[in-house]
Short mmCIF file of C-alpha atoms in Angstrom, two decimals:
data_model
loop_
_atom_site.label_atom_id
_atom_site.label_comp_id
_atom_site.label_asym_id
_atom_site.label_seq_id
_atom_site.Cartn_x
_atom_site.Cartn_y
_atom_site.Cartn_z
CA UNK A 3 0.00 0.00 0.00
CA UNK A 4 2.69 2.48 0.73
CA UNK A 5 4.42 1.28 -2.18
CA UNK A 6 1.69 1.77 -4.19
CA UNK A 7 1.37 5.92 -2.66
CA UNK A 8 5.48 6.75 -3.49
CA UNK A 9 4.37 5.50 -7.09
CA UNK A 10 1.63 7.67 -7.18
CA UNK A 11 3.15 10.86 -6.41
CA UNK A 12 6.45 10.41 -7.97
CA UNK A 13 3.68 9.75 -11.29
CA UNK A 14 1.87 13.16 -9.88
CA UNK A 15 5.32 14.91 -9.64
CA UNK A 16 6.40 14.03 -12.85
CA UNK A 17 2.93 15.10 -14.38
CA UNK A 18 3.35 18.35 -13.24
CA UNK A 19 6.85 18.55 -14.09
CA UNK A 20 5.92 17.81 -17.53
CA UNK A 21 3.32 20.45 -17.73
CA UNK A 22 5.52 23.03 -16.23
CA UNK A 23 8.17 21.94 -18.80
CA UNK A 24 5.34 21.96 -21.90
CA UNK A 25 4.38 25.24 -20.66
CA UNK A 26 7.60 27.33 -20.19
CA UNK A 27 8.60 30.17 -22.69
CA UNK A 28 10.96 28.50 -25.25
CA UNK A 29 12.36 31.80 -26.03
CA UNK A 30 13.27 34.75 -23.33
CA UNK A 31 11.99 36.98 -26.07
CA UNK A 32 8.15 35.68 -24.80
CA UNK A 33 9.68 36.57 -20.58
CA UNK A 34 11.36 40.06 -21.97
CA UNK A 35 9.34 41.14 -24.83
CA UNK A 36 8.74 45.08 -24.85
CA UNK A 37 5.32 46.80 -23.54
CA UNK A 38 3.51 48.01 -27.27
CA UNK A 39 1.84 51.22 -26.14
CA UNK A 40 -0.95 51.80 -29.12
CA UNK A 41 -2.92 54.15 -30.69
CA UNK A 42 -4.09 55.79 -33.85
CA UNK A 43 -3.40 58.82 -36.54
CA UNK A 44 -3.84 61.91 -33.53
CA UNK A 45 -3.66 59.99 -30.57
CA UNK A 46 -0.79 60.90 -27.85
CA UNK A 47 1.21 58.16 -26.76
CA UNK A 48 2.92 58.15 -23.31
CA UNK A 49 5.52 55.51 -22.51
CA UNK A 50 7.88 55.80 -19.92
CA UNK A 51 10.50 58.16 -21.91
CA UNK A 52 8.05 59.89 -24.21
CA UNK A 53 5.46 61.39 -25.06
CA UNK A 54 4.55 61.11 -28.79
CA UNK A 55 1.40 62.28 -31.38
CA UNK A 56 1.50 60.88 -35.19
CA UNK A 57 -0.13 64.50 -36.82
CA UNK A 58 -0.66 63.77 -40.31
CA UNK A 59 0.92 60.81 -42.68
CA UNK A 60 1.25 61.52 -46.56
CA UNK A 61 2.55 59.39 -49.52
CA UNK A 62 4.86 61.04 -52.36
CA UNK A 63 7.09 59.70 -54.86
CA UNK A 64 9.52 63.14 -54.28
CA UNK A 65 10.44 64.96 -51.24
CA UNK A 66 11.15 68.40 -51.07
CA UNK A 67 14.08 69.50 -47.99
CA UNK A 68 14.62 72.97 -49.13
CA UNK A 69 14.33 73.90 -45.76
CA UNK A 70 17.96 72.60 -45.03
CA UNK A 71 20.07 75.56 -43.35
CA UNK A 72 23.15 74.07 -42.79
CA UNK A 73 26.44 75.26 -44.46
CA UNK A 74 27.16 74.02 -47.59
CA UNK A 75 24.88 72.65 -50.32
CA UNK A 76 22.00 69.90 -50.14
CA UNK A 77 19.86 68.56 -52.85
CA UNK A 78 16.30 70.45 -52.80
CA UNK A 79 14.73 67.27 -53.75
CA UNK A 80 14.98 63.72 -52.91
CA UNK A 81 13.16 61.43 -54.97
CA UNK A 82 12.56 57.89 -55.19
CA UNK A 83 11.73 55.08 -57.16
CA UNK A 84 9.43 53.75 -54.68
CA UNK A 85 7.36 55.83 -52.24
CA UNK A 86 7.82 58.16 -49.59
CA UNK A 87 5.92 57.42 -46.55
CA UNK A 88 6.17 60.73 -44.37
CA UNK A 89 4.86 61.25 -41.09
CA UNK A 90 4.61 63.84 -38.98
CA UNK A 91 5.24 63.58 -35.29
CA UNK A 92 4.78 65.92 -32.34
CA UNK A 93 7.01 64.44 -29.55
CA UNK A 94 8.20 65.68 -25.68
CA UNK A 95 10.98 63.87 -24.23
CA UNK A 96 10.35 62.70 -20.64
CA UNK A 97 13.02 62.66 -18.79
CA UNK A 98 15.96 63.22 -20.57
CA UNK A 99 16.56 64.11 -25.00
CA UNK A 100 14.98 61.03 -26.90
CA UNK A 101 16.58 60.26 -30.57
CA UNK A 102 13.82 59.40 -32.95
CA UNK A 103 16.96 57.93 -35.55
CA UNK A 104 16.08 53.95 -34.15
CA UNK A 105 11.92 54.78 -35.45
CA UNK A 106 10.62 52.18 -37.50
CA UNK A 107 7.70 51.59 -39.97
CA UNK A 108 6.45 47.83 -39.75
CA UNK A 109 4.49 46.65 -42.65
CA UNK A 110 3.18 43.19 -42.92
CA UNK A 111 6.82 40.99 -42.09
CA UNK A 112 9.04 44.04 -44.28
CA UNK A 113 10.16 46.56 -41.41
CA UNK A 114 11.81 50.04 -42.47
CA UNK A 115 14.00 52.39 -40.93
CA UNK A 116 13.60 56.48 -40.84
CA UNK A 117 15.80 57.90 -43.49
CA UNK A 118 18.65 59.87 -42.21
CA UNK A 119 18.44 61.52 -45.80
CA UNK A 120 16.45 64.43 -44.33
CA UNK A 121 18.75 67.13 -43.21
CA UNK A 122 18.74 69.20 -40.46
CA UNK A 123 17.20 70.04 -38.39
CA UNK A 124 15.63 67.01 -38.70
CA UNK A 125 13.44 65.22 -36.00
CA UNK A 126 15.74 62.69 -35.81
CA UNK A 127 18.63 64.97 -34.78
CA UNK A 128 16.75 67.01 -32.85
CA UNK A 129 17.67 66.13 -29.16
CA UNK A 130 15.03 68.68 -26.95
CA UNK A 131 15.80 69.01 -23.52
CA UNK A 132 12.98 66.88 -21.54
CA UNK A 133 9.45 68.54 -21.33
CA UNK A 134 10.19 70.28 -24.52
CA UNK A 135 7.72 69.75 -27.42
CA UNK A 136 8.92 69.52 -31.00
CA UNK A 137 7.48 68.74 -34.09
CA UNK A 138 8.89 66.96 -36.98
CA UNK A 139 9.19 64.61 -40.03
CA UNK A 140 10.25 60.78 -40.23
CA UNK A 141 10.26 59.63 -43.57
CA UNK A 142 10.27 56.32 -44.93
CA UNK A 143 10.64 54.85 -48.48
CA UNK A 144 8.78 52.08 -48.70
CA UNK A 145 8.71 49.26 -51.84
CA UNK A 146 4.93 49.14 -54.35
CA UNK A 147 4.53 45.94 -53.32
CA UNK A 148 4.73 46.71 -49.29
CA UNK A 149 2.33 48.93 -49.81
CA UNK A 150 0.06 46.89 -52.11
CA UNK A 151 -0.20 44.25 -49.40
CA UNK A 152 -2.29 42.87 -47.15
CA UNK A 153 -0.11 44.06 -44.29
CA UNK A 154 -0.64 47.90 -45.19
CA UNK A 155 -3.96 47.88 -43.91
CA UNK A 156 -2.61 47.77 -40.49
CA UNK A 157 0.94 49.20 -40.67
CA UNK A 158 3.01 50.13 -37.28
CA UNK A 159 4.92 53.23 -36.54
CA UNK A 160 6.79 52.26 -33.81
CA UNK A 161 9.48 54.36 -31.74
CA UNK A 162 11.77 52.29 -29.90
CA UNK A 163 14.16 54.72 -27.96
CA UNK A 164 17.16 52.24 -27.11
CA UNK A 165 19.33 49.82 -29.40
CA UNK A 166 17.94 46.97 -26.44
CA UNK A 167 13.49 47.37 -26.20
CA UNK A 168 13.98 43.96 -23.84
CA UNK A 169 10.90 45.09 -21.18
CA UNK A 170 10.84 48.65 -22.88
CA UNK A 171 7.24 50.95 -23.76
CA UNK A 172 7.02 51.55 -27.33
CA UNK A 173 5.26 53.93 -28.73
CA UNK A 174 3.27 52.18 -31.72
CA UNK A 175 1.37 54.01 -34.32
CA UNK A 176 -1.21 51.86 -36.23
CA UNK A 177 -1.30 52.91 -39.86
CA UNK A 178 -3.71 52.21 -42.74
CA UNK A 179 -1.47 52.88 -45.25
CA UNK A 180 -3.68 51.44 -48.33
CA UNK A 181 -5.97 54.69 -49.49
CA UNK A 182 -3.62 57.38 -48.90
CA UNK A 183 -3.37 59.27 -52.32
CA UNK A 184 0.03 59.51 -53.32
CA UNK A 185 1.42 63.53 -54.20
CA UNK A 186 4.15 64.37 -56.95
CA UNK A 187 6.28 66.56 -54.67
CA UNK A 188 5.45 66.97 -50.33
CA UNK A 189 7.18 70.02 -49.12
CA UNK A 190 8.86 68.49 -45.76
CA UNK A 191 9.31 71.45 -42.80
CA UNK A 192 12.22 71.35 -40.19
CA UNK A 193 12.14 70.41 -37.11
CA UNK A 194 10.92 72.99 -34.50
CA UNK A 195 10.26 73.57 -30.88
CA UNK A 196 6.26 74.26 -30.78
CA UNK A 197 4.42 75.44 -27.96
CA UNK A 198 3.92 73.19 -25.37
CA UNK A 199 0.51 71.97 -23.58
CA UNK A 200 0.08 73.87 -20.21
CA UNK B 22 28.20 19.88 23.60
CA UNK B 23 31.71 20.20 24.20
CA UNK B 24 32.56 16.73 21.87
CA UNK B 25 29.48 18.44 19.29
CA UNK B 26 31.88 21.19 18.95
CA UNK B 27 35.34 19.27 18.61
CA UNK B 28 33.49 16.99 15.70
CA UNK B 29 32.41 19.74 13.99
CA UNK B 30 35.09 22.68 14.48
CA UNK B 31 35.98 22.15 11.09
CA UNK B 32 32.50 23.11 9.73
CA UNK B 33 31.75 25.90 12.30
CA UNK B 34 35.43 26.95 10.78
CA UNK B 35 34.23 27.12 7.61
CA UNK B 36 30.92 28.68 8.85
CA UNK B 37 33.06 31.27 10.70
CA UNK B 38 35.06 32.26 7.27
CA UNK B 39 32.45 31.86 4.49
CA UNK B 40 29.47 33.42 6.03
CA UNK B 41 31.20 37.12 6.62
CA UNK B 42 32.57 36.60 2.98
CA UNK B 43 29.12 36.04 1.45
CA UNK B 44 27.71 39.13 3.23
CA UNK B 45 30.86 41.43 1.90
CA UNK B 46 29.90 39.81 -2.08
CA UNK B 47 26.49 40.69 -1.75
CA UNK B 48 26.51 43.92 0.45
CA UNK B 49 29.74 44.96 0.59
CA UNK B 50 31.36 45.56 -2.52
CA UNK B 51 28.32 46.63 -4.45
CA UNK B 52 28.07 49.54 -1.28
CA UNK B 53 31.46 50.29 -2.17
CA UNK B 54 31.00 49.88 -6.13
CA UNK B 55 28.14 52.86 -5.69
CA UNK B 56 30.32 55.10 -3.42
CA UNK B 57 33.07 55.34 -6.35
CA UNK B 58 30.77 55.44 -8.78
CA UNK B 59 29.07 58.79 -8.16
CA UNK B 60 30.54 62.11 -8.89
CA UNK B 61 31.73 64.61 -5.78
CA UNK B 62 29.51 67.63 -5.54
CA UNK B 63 30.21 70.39 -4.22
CA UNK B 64 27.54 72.74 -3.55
CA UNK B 65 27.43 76.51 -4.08
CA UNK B 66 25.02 78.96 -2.12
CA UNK B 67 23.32 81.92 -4.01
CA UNK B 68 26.07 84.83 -4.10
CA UNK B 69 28.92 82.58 -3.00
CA UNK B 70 31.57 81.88 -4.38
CA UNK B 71 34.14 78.89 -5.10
CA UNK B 72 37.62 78.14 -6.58
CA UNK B 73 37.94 75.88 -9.00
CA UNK B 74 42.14 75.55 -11.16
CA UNK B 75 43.23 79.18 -10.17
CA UNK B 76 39.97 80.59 -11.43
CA UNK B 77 37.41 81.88 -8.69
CA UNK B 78 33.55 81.33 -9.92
CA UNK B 79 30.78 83.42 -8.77
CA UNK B 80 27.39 82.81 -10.23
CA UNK B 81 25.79 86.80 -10.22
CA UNK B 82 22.36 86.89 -11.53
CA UNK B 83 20.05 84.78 -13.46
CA UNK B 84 16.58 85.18 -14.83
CA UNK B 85 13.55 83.25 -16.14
CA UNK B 86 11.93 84.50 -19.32
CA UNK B 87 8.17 82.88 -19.86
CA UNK B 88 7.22 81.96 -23.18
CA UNK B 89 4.29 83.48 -24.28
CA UNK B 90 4.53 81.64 -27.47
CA UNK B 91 7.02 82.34 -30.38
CA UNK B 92 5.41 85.17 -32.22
CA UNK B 93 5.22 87.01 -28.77
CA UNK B 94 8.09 86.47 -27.75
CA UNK B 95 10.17 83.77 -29.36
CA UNK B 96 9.84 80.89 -26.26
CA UNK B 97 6.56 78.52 -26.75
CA UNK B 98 4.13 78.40 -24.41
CA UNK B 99 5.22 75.84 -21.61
CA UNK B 100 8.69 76.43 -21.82
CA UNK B 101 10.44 79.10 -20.75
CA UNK B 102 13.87 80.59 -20.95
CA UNK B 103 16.63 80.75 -18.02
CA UNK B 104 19.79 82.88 -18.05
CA UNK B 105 22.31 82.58 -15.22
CA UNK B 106 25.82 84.70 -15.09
CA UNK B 107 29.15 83.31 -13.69
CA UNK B 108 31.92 85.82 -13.01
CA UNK B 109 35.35 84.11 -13.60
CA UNK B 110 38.17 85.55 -12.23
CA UNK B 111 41.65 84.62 -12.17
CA UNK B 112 42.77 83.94 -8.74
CA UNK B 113 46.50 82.91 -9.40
CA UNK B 114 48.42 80.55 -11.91
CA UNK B 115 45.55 80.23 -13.77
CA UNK B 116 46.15 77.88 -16.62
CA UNK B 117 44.95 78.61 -19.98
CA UNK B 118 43.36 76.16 -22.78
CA UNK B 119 40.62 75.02 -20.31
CA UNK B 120 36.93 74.00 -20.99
CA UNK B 121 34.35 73.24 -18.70
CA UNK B 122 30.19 72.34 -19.75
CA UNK B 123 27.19 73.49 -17.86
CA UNK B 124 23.51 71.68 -17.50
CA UNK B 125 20.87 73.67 -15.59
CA UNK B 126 19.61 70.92 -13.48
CA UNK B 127 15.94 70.37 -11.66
CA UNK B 128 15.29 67.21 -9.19
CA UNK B 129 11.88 68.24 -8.64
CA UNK B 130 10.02 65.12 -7.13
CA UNK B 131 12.86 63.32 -6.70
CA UNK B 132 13.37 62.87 -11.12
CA UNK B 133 16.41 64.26 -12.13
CA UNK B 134 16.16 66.26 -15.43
CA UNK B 135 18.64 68.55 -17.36
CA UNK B 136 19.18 70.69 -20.47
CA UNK B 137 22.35 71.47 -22.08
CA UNK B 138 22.75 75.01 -23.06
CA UNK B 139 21.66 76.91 -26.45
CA UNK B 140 24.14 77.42 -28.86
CA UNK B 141 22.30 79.93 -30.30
CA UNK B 142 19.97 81.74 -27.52
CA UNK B 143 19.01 84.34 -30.69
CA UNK B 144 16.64 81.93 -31.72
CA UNK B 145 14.53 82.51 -28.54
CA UNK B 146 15.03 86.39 -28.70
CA UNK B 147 18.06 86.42 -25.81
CA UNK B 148 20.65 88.89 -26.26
CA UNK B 149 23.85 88.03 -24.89
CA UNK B 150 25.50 90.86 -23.06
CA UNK B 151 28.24 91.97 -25.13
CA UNK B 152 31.09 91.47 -22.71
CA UNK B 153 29.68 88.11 -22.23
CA UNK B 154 30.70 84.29 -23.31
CA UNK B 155 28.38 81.95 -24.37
CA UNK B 156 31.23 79.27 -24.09
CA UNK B 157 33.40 78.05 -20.84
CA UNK B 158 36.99 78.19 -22.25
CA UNK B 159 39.27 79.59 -19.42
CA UNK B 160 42.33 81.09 -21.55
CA UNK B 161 44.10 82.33 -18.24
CA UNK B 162 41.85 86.22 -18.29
CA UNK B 163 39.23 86.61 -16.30
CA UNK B 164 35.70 86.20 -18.41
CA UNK B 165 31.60 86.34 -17.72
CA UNK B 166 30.51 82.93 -18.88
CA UNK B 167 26.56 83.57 -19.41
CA UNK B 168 24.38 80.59 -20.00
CA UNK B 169 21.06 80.28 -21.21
CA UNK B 170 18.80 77.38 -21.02
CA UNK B 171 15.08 76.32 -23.00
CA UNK B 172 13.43 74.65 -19.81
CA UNK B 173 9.68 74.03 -18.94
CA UNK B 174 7.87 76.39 -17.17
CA UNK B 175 8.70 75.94 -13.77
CA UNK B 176 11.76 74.20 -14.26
CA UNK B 177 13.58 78.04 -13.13
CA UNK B 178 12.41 77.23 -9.14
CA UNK B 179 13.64 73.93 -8.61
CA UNK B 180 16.72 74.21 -10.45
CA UNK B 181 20.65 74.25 -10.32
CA UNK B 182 23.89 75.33 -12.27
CA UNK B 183 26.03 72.34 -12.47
CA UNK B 184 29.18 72.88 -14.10
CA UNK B 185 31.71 70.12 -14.97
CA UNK B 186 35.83 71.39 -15.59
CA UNK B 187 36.85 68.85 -18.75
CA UNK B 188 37.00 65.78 -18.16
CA UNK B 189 36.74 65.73 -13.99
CA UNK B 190 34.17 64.02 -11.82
CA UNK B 191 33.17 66.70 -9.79
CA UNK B 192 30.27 68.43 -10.42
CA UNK B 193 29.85 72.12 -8.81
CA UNK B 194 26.43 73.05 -7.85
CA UNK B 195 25.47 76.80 -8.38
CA UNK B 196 22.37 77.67 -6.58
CA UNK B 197 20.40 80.48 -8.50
CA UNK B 198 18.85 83.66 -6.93
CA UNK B 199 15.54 83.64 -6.08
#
């Protein structure tokens, strides 16, 4: 009879054991994955770092940067064979100057990285002291068939702040990216402090 | 008891040795690890003043400037701007081909924040007095070293002049006038 009870729970034991084992995360990216903080076109997004607003989102085939007041020379235009996906983004640092440079526009499985064609002052340069609000342009160029698919329907801006986003708030963006009506030429503005929200 | 002990002296030995040790990994060294770690401040009442390589520093007036928004008067609404003068005189053997950086610095509810000075204060309507520097570059002379800072509103009361010489740890803490 006792026998019979050490068989018992050493079969309970290993039960659970299993199950615990089935269960685990096979990956740490499942223990460490980063916090998405969502929202739409308009909506302001606080994470722990940042405070950010997608304003408007346009699609061009040309870009025009005339705005660059830098020494030296810099094309007026930048065009592409593909498309320009430009956004424009109101954002306040929290606690110390944010770089925008690591923002990224997720389509379907294709992800794409803010140009650092723009030149300054560019959003992504732009390093405001915390509690300062600028506004700014990330642009993106972005394939016909990214945009064609499925995935564009619900594309993702998102705005990680760090090279590691292990257990990190992201600002994400979602994007319907399909029935935007693409423009010749979009005039792109510098980045500039604005007035804040009192 | 007395055998107890005598079969197991060299366990309670071992006891004796390791146990102390254990507490120094895990307390001790990361207590010392965060005392080096940490600048030296050295803190700087209003209107006093303190020598730092030959030079003595003297922070003499500051002001806030409210933005009423930038076609007012050039700061946004929300922000405002801060000014802060440091007198640097040459005490003795000053040496020349120095540098030194300044943050205006807030720990309001216990979050420290900072902003680097602007390079170009025009931008935001601030005239820099003429016999003024807008750059800390002892060159041996004495010089007014006049910083000027885009902050939020309400940043000005809770805030600090920390200025750094080069490349050394210490940070000296200017109080402002209020």
């Amino acid at each position: 009879m006792n026998r019979l009870r050490i068989i018992a729970a050493v079969i309970a034991f290993l039960a659970i054991a299993g199950i615990a084992v089935g269960t685990a995360p096979t990956t740490d990216d499942d223990v460490v994955a980063p916090f998405a903080v969502r929202g739409g076109l308009g909506d302001t997004l606080e994470t722990r770092v940042l405070t950010v607003t997608a304003l408007d989102v346009a699609r061009a085939s040309s870009l025009d940067v005339s705005y660059f007041e830098g020494l030296g020379t810099y094309p007026e235009k930048l065009t592409t064979d593909s498309n320009w996906i430009v956004v424009t983004v109101r954002l306040t640092a929290t606690i110390e100057p944010v770089s925008l440079s690591n923002a990224r526009l997720r389509i379907g499985d294709s992800e794409f990285r803010a140009s650092e064609f723009l030149p300054r002052p560019a959003i992504t340069d732009l390093l405001a002291g915390p509690g300062i609000a600028a506004v700014g342009s990330l642009a993106f160029e972005v394939s016909d068939a990214a945009l064609a698919s499925d995935g564009a329907e619900s594309a993702e801006l998102t705005f990680p702040t760090q090279f590691t986003t292990q257990l990190d708030e992201i600002a994400t963006v979602e994007l319907d990216l399909r029935d935007i009506d693409s423009v010749p030429d979009y005039r792109v503005e510098k980045a500039v402090i604005v007035d804040g929200e009192k | 008891m007395r055998a107890w002990l005598r079969r197991n002296r060299v366990s309670l030995a071992a006891v004796g040795i390791l146990a102390p040790a254990l507490i120094w990994v895990l307390y001790g060294i990361p207590a010392v690890n965060r005392s080096d770690g940490g600048p030296t401040i050295v803190e700087v009442a209003a209107g006093n003043s303190v020598e730092i390589q030959g030079y003595e520093w003297t922070l003499t007036a500051n002001v806030e400037i409210v933005g009423e928004g930038i076609p007012a008067n050039k700061v946004p609404v929300g922000d405002a701007l801060v000014a802060a003068l440091i007198e640097v005189r040459v005490v003795d053997d000053a040496p020349g081909d120095e540098s030194c950086d300044a943050t205006l610095t807030s720990r309001a509810m216990g979050i420290e924040r900072s902003w680097r000075t602007e390079s170009l204060p025009s931008d935001y309507g601030y005239g820099l007095q003429s016999t003024s520097d807008s750059y800390c570059s002892p060159s041996g002379t004495d010089f007014d070293y006049e910083m000027v800072f885009l902050t939020p509103d309400g940043a000005y009361e809770t805030s600090t002049v920390d200025l750094v010489m080069g490349t050394e740890s210490t940070v000296y803490r200017f109080a402002l006038k209020h």
